[in-house]
């Protein structure tokens, strides 16, 4: 009797099922006969068995899912009788693998392992391609992981230059290669970039390939789009992160963050409200049909819409607005526009909305309990949301708010240089299409701050590490030294060590230059320096 069987009827059912398996086509959509045999003899919580009918055998093992219970799954097709004699090692090699493409810039090893385990329950062969910066393989854990997984390949993606998204481009190139060679009928993708995922789905569907999308979570609107395009979405394990931080914006354009527990809201309800608000804002010209990333633009647009309509009425019940968590913003604005009658105005004015961020490398258990998550801590320490009217002074005002301009940093062009070369800001500018080669026009700063696509700009770099370094190198005596003494010590250190890069003289410029000189070779995601050109005054 097969191991693990609780009764004779179950054993007999499994024996009959195994005989049926021999008649199955080895090139079926959802797995191999040998794998199905393994799933039946030793069912696990991860493995699921898709059968053509519920009457194949009576005592179905735990974990087996019948086709009648999973109509969205692809059924197993019976084999061509002429091919049955080829059942064995020779035909096994001919099975096309599932092509799993991983954005290694953002996907942790645990998520890759989970995606592979999920696929392995249904497919006999998995070919994994991990796309990441070349120096990723200098990490011992990553080297061991790639070497230990069968048929896993690491694709080193160069970071030379700053235009575009090199990892995205490499993954799309791989999809084209798979399409041309027709190596598989299945593509699986692990990425948090919804635009990249949608483009992969589009390319695969043009050749009638199936697509499985893996991710810890996607925005509800984006996930619905993936499914509408024909892809299957599978969620990886993700810990529920509670909202401990609440952001409030006032009608005078200033705001703050508070440490307050916020309830988790229904994802289904939030999706319906999101759809309604997108249609509402498009009808008034606050969003355009030609806009991409509509759900990404939605929070910023809602804040600007609210500010435009309620800034002159600070004594009303809408004198302040919760802008974070974003789900709370969507719920509140949905209720406001549904009860606001027909007094809403077309989009006529532009605003610069910003939720400043700071860098946080890790989160202790104590801080996790306090802030909820690393993103919430970055926002809380960033100072608070702010919104400005459009004007020629927007760039200087925003650079001042973010700490790039002050009496230690009076060179506007150098302030813009440091701002552009901070990694989070550089990423945003690439997303906005404002980086050309290795240069940036200062006249674009105004448009960048007015854009709806993002509002999260990074504050000026802090000098904590630099102070510690200067004391260790004997350039000054105390980490608590006056800022002018630190400035003087940084200039002396830069001359003595001949740091690479431009000759920056402002306080922030020297902090950035020292950081860059010490960590550029250690950070696998570091890109080329962006040069800043032109004057800041033009719009």
CSV table of C-alpha atoms in Angstrom, one decimal, residues 9 71-72 128 167 192 262 289 304 386 402 408 460 466:
chain,number,residue,atom,x,y,z
A,9,UNK,CA,-10.2,2.9,-0.9
A,71,UNK,CA,-12.6,26.6,-13.0
A,72,UNK,CA,-9.9,29.3,-13.7
A,128,UNK,CA,15.0,31.6,-13.1
A,167,UNK,CA,16.8,46.4,-15.0
A,192,UNK,CA,6.8,45.5,-7.7
A,262,UNK,CA,-5.1,54.1,12.1
A,289,UNK,CA,-7.2,59.9,-20.2
A,304,UNK,CA,-4.3,69.4,-4.8
A,386,UNK,CA,3.5,70.9,2.5
A,402,UNK,CA,14.1,70.3,2.0
A,408,UNK,CA,25.6,77.4,4.8
A,460,UNK,CA,19.4,67.2,2.1
A,466,UNK,CA,30.8,62.7,8.3
